[in-house]
Short mmCIF file of C-alpha atoms in Angstrom, two decimals:
data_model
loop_
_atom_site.label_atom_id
_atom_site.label_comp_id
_atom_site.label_asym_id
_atom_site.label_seq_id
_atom_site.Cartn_x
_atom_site.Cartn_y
_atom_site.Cartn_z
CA UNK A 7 -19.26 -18.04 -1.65
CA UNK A 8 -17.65 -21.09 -0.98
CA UNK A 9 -14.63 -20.65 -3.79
CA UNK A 10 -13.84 -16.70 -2.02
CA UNK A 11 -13.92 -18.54 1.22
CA UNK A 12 -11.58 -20.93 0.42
CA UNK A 13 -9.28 -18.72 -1.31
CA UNK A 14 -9.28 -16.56 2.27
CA UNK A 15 -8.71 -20.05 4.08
CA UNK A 16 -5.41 -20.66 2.41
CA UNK A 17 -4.02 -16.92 2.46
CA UNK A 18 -4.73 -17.07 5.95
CA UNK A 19 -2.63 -19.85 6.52
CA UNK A 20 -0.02 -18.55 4.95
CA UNK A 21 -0.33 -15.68 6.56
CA UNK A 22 0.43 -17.26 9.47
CA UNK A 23 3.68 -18.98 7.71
CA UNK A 24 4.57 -15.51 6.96
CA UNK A 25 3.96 -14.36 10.29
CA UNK A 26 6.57 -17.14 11.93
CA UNK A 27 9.49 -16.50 9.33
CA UNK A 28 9.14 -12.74 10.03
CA UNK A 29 9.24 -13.30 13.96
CA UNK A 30 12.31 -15.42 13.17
CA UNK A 31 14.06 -13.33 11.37
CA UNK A 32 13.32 -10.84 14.21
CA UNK A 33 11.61 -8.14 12.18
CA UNK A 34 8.59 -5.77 12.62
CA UNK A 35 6.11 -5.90 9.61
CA UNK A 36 3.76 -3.31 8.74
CA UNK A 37 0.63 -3.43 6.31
CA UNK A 38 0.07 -0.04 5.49
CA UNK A 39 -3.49 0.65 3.70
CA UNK A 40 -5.19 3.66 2.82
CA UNK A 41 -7.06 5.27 0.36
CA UNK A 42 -5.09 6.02 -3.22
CA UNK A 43 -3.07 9.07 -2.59
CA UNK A 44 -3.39 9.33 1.02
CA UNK A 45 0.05 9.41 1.02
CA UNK A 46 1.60 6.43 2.08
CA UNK A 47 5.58 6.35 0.00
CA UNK A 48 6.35 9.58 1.10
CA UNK A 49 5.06 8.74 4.61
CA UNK A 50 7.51 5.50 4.57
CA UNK A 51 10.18 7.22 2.67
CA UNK A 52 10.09 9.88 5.44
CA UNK A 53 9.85 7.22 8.30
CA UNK A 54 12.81 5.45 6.83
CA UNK A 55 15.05 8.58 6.86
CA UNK A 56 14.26 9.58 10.04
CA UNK A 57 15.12 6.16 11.25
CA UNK A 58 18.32 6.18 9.97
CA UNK A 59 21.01 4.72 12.65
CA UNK A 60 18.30 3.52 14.90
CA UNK A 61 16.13 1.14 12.56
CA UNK A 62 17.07 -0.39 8.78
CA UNK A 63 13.45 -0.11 6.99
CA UNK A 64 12.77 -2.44 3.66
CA UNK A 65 9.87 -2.21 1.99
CA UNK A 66 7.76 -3.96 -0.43
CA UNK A 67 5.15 -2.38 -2.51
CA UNK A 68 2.08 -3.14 -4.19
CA UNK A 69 0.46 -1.44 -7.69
CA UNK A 70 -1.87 -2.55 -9.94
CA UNK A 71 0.66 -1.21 -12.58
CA UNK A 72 3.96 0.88 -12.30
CA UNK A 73 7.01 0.70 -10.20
CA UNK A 74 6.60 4.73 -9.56
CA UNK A 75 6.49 4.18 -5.94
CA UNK A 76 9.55 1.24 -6.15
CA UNK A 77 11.56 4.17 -7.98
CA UNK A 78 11.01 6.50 -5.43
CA UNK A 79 11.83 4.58 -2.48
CA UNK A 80 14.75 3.27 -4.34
CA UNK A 81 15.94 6.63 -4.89
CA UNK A 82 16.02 7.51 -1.06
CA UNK A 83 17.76 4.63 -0.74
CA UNK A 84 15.42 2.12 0.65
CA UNK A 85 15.61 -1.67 -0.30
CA UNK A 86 12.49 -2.15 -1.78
CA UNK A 87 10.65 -4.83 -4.11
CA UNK A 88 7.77 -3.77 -6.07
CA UNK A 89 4.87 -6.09 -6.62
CA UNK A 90 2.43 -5.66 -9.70
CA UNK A 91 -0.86 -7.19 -9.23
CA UNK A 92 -2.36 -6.15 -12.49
CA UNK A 93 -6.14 -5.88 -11.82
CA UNK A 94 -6.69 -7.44 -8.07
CA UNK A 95 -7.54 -4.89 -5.54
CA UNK A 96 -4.81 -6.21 -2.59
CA UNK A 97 -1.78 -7.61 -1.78
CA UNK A 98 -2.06 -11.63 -0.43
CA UNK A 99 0.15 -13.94 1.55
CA UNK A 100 1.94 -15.42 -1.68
CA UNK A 101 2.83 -12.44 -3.03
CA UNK A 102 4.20 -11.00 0.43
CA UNK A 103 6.43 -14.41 0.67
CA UNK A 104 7.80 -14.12 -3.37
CA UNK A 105 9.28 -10.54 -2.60
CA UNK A 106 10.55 -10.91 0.87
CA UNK A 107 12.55 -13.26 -0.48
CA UNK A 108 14.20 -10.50 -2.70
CA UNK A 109 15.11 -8.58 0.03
CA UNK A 110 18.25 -9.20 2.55
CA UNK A 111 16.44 -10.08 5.43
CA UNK A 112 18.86 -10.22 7.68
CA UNK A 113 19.85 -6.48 7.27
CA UNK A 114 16.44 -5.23 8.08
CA UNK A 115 14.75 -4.40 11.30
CA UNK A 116 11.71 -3.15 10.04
CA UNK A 117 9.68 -4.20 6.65
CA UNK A 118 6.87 -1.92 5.35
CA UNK A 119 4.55 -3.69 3.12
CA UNK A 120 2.84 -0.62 1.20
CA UNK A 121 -0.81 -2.45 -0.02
CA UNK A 122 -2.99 -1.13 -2.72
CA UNK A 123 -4.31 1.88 -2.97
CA UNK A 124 -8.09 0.52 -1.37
CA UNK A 125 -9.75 0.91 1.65
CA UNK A 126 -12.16 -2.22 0.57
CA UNK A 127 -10.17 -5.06 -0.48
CA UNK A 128 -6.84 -5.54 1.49
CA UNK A 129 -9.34 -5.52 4.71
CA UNK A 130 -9.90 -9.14 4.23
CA UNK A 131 -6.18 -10.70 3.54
CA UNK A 132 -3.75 -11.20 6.55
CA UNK A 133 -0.45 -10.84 5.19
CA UNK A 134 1.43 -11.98 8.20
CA UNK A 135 2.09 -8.70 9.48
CA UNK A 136 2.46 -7.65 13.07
CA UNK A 137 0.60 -4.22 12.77
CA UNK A 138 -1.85 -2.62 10.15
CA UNK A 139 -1.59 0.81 9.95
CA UNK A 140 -4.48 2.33 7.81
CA UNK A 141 -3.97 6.27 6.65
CA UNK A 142 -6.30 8.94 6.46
CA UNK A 143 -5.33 11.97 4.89
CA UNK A 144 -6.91 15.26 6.20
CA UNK A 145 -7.90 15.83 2.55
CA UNK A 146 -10.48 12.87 2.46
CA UNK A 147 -13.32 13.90 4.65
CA UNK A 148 -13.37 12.86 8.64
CA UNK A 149 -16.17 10.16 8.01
CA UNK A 150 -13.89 7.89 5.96
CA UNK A 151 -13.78 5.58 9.07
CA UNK A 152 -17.60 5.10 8.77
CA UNK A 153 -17.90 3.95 5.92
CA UNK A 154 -14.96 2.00 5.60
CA UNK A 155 -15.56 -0.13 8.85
CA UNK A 156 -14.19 -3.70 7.95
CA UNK A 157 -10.57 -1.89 7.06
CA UNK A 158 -10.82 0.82 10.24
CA UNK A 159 -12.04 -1.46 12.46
CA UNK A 160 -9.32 -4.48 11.76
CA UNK A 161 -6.42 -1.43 11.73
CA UNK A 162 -3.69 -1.45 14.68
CA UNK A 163 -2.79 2.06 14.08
CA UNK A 164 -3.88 4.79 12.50
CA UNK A 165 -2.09 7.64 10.92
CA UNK A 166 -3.79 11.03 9.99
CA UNK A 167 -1.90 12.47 7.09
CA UNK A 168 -0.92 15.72 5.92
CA UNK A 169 -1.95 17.68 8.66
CA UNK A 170 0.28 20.74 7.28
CA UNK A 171 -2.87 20.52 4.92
CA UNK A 172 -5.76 20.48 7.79
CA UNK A 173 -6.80 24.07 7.69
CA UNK A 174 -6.97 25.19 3.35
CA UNK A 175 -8.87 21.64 3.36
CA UNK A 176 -10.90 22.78 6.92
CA UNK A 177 -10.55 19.66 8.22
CA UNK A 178 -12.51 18.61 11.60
CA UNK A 179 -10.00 17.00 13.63
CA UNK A 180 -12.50 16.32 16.56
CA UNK A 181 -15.14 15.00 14.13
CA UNK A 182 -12.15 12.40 12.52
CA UNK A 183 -10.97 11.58 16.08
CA UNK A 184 -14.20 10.54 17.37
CA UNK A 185 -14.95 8.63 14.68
CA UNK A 186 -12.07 6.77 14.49
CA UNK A 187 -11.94 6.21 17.84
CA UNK A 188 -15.65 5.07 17.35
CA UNK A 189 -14.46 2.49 14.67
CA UNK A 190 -10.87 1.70 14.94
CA UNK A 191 -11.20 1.73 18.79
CA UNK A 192 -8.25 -0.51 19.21
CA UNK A 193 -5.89 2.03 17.36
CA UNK A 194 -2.99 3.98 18.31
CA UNK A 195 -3.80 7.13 16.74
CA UNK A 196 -1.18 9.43 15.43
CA UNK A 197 -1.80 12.98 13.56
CA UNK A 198 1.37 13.98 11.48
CA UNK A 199 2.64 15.32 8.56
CA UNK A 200 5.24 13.60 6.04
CA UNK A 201 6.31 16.76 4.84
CA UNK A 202 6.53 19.58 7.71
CA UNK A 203 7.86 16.27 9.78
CA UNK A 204 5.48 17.67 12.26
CA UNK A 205 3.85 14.66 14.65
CA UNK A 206 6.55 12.28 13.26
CA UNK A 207 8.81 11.93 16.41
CA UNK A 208 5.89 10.66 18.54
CA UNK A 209 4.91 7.80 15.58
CA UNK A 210 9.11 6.96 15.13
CA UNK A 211 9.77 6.19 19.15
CA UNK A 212 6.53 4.09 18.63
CA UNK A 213 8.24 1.70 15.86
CA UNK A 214 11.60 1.73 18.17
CA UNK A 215 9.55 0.59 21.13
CA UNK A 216 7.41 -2.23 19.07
CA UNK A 217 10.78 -3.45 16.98
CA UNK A 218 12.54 -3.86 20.83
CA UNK A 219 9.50 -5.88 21.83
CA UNK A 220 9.65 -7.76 18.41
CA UNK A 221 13.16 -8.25 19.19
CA UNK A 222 12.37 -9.52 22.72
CA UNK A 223 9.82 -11.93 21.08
CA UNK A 224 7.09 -10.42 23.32
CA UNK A 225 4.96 -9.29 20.56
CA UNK B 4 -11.89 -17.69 -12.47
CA UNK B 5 -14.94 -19.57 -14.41
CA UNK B 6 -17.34 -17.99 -11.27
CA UNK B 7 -16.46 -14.81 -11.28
CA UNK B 8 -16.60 -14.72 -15.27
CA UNK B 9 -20.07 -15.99 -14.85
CA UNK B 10 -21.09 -13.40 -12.79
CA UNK B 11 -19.54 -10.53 -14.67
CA UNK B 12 -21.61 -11.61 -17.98
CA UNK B 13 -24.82 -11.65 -15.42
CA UNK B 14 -24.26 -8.27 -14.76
CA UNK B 15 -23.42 -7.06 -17.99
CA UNK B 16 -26.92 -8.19 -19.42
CA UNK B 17 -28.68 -6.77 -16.68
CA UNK B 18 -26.79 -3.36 -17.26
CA UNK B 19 -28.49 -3.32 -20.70
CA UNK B 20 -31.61 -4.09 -19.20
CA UNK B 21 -30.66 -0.78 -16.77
CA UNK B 22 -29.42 1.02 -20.48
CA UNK B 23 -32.73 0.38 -22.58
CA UNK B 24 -35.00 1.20 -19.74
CA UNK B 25 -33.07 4.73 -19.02
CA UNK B 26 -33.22 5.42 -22.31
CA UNK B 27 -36.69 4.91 -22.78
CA UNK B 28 -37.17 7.40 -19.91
CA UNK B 29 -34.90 9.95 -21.51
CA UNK B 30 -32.52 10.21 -18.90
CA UNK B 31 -28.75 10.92 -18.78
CA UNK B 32 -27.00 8.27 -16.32
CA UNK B 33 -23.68 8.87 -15.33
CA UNK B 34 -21.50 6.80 -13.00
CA UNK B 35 -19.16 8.35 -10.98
CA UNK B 36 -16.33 6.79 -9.55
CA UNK B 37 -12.92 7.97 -7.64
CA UNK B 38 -11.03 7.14 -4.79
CA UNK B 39 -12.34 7.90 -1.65
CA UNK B 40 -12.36 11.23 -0.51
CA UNK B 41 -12.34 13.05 -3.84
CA UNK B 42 -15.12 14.75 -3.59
CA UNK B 43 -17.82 13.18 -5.47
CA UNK B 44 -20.99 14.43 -3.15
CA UNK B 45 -19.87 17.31 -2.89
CA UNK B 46 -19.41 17.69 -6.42
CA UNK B 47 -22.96 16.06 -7.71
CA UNK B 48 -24.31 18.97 -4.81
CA UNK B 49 -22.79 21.67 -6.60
CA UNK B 50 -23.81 20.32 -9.91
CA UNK B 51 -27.42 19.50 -9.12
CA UNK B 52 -27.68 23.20 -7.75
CA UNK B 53 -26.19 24.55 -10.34
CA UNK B 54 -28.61 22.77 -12.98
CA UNK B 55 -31.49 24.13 -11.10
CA UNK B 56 -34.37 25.64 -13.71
CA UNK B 57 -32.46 23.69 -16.24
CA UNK B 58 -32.20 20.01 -15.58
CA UNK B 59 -33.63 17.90 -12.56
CA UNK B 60 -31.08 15.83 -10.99
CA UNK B 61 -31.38 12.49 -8.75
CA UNK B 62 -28.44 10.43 -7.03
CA UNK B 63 -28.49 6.61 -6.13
CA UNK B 64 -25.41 6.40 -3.79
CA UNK B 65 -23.42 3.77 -2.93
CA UNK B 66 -21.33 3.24 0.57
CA UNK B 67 -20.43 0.25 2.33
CA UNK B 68 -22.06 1.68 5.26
CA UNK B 69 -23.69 4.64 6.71
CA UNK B 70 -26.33 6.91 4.76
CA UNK B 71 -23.98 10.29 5.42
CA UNK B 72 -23.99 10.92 1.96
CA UNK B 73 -27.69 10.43 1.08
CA UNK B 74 -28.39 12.88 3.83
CA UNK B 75 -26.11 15.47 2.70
CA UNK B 76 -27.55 15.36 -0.63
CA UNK B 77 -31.62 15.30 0.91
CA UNK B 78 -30.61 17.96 3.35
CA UNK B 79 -29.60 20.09 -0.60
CA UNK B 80 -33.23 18.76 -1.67
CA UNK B 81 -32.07 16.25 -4.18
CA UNK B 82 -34.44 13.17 -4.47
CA UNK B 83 -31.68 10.36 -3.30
CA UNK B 84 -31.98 6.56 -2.87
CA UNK B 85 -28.82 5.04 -0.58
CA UNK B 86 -27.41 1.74 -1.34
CA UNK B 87 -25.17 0.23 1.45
CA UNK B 88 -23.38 -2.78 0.06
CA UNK B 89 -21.54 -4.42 2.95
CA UNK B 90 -18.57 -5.73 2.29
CA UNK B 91 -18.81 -5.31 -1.33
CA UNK B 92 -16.50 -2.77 -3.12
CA UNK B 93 -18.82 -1.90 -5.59
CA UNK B 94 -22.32 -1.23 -6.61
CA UNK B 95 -23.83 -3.93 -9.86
CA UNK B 96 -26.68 -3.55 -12.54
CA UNK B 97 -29.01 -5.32 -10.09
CA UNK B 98 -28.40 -2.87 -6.89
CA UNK B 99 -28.83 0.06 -9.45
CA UNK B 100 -31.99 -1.37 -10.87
CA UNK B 101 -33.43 -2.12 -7.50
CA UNK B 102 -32.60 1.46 -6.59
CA UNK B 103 -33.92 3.20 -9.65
CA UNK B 104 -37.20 1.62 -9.26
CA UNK B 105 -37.75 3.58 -5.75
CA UNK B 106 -36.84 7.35 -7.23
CA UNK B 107 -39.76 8.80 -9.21
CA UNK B 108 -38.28 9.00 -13.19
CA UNK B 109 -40.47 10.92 -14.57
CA UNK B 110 -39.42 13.74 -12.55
CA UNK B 111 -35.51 13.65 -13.30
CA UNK B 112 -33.56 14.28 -16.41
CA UNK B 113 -29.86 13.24 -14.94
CA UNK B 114 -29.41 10.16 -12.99
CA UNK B 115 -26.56 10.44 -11.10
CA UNK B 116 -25.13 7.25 -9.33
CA UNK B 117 -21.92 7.87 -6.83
CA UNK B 118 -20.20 4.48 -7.03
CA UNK B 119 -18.39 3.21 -3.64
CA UNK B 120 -14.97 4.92 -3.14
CA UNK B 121 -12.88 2.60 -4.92
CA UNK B 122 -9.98 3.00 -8.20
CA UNK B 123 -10.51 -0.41 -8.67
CA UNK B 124 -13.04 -2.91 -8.57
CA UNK B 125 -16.41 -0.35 -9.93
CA UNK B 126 -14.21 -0.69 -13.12
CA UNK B 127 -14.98 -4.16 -14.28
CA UNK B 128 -18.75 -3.74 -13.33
CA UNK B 129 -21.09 -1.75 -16.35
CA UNK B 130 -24.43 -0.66 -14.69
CA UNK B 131 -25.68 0.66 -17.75
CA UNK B 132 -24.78 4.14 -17.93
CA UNK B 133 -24.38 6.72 -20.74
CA UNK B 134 -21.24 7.97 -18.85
CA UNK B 135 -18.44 6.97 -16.76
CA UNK B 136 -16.97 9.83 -15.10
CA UNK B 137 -13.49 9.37 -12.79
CA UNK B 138 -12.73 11.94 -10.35
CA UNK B 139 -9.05 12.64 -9.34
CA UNK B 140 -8.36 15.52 -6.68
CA UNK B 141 -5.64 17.16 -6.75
CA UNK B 142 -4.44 16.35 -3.75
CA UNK B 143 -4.13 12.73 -4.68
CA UNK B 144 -1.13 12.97 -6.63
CA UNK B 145 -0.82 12.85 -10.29
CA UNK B 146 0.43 9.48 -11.03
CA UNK B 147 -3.13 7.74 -10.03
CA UNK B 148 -4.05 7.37 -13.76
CA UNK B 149 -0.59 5.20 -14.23
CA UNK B 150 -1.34 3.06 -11.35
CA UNK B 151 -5.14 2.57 -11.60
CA UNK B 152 -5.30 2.08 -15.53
CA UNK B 153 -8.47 0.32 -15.64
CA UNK B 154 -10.66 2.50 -14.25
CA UNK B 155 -8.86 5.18 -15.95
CA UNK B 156 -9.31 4.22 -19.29
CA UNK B 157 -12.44 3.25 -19.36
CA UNK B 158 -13.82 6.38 -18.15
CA UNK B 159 -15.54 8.86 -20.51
CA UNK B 160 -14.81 11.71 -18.71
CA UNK B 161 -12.37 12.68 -16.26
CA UNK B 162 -12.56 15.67 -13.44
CA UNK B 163 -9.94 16.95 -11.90
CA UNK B 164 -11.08 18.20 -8.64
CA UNK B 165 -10.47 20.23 -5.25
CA UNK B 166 -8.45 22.57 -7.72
CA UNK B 167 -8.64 25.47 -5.11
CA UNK B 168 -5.96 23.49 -3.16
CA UNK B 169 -3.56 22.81 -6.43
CA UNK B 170 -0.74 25.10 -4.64
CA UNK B 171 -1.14 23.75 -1.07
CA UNK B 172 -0.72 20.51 -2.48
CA UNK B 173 1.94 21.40 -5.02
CA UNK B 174 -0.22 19.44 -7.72
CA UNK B 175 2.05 19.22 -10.47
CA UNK B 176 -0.74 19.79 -13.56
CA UNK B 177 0.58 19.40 -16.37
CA UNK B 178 2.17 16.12 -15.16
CA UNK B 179 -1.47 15.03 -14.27
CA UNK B 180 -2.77 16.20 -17.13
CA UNK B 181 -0.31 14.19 -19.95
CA UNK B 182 -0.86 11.03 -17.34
CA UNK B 183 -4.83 11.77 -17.67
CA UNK B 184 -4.56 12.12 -21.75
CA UNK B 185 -2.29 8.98 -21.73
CA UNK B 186 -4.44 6.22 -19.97
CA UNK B 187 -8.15 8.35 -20.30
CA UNK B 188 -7.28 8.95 -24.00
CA UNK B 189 -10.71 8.74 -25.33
CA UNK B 190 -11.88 10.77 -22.04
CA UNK B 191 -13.41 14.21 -21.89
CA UNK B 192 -11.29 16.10 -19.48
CA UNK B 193 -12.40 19.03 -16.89
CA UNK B 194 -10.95 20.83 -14.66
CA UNK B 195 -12.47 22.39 -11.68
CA UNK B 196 -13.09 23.16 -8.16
CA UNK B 197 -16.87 22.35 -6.25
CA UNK B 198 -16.20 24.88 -3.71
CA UNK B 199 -15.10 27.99 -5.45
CA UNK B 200 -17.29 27.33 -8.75
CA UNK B 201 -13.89 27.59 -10.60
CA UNK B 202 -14.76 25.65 -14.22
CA UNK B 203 -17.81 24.41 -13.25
CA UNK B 204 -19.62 26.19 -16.15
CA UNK B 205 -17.72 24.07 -18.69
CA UNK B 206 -19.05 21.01 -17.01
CA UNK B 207 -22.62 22.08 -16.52
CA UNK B 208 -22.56 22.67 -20.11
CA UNK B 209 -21.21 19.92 -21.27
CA UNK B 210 -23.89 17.83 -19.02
CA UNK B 211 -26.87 19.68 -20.90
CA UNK B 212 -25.69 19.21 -24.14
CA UNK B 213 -25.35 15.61 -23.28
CA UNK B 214 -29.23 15.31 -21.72
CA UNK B 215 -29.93 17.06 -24.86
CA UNK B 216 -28.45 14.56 -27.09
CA UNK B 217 -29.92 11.49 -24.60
CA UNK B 218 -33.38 13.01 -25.24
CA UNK B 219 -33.13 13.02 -28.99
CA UNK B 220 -31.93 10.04 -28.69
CA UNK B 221 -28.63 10.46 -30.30
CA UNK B 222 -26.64 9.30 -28.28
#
């Protein structure tokens, strides 16, 4: 459709406006997608703790309604701006560029952007960011990267979730691997879990190492 | 958006085309939508074996790619058609008539169609069933109702599933539960898990008192 194309054209663009303010301001962005309830505030909230005196995290998060995730974030402490789409299915460059600009740049080093719960509709909108990082929780079922392929495929990274959770849901690892390796075959892929902490050192010396290369301007 | 209005009212006449003509073949369509991952094949499995002798089952399922599911359920000797939409996030009136047309009626008394794994965008599109039916898993966390309100309350029944993993996910349930009768107020709610059997009889009932009331045309 020529309208949807359009409207793609110009988030794309300024994505890319996005993308230059954010690499001037010397930060590492994240879009983080995933299924609803995959797990992806605690998963930040955690990351941000741990990160504590090596990287300043800010974060800005998108609902269709509620600022339950804002509040928790906010609770740990975490700058954080919570966007409210109402009924559309992702985050876009516009919205992403309204609540930065709520947030003290300059005293971040990394900036989460939590999407939409959706593994369908964020695939298509750049917001600028320097890695996606799609989730997939141990509790969803290992062929989630099948039949999600647009989202898996465009992902940078991805993160399996709650692995403290792997056996009571009997969860294939080599089945998920392979096929995420068979779809998101550009991915890092990291296996952790947000609340046992296990797996998180391994993902946190990753964001060091991309924010020094950010920070080098060799991203 | 005038376009995307227009196409919204195309597919809400065709979905009472899809209405009138199950009706006239006395069958009980439900749509069944969740996140991904919450078990909904699993689920319509477990129900369709468990209504064996009783009531005949058939699935149309939805999936932006792959037929995994439609196998799983013809491997369990359910008569399944497989709809793979692309990019799109979720199935319309004319997919689901298309579908229909290639299962043999005559020989089913529950039409079950899996929607694509999405909290958001199957809620805006009707495709002319009796009932909508939302599946949350307990291990999705219980706010989902607050943030996906939509979907949520426009369902006529909800399930709470995976309930044999309600500890090992620390699902809070009465939380969910007052969040569930909050946005699903008008819903129907059950509670139960596909693998253990645990409150599946409520449900089974509940679905052949519905087919009953469908056939006599009551409903």
């Amino acid at each position: 459709m020529t309208l949807q194309r359009s409207l793609l054209e110009k988030n794309d663009r300024l994505a890319e406006q996005n993308r230059g303010f954010f690499r001037a301001k010397k930060l590492l962005v994240l879009n983080m997608v995933s299924s609803p309830g995959s797990g992806k505030t605690t998963f930040i909230r955690e990351t941000a703790a741990k990160l504590a005196g090596r990287l300043r995290v800010g974060v800005i998060v998108g609902d269709l309604a509620t600022d339950n995730d804002a509040a928790r974030l906010r609770t740990a402490g975490i700058p954080v701006v919570q966007i409210t789409t109402g009924t559309v299915c992702h985050l876009d460059s516009e919205m992403v560029s309204k609540a930065a600009a709520q947030l003290d740049l300059e005293k971040l080093d990394v900036l989460v952007i939590e999407n939409v719960g959706n593994l369908v509709c964020p695939a298509d909108y750049d917001l600028g960011e320097d890695l996606r990082v799609v989730l997939l929780s141990v509790t969803e079922g290992e062929d989630k990267p099948l039949k999600y392929p647009p989202m898996f495929h465009s992902a940078h990274v991805a993160v399996v979730t709650k692995s403290d959770m792997a056996a009571a849901a009997g969860f294939d690892r080599k089945l998920a691997l392979a096929n995420l390796q068979r779809v998101s075959h550009h991915a890092r892929i990291f296996e952790l879990s947000s609340k046992t902490g296990e797996g998180m050192k391994a993902w946190l010396d990753y964001l060091v190492e991309q924010r020094a290369a950010a920070k080098a301007g060799q991203k």
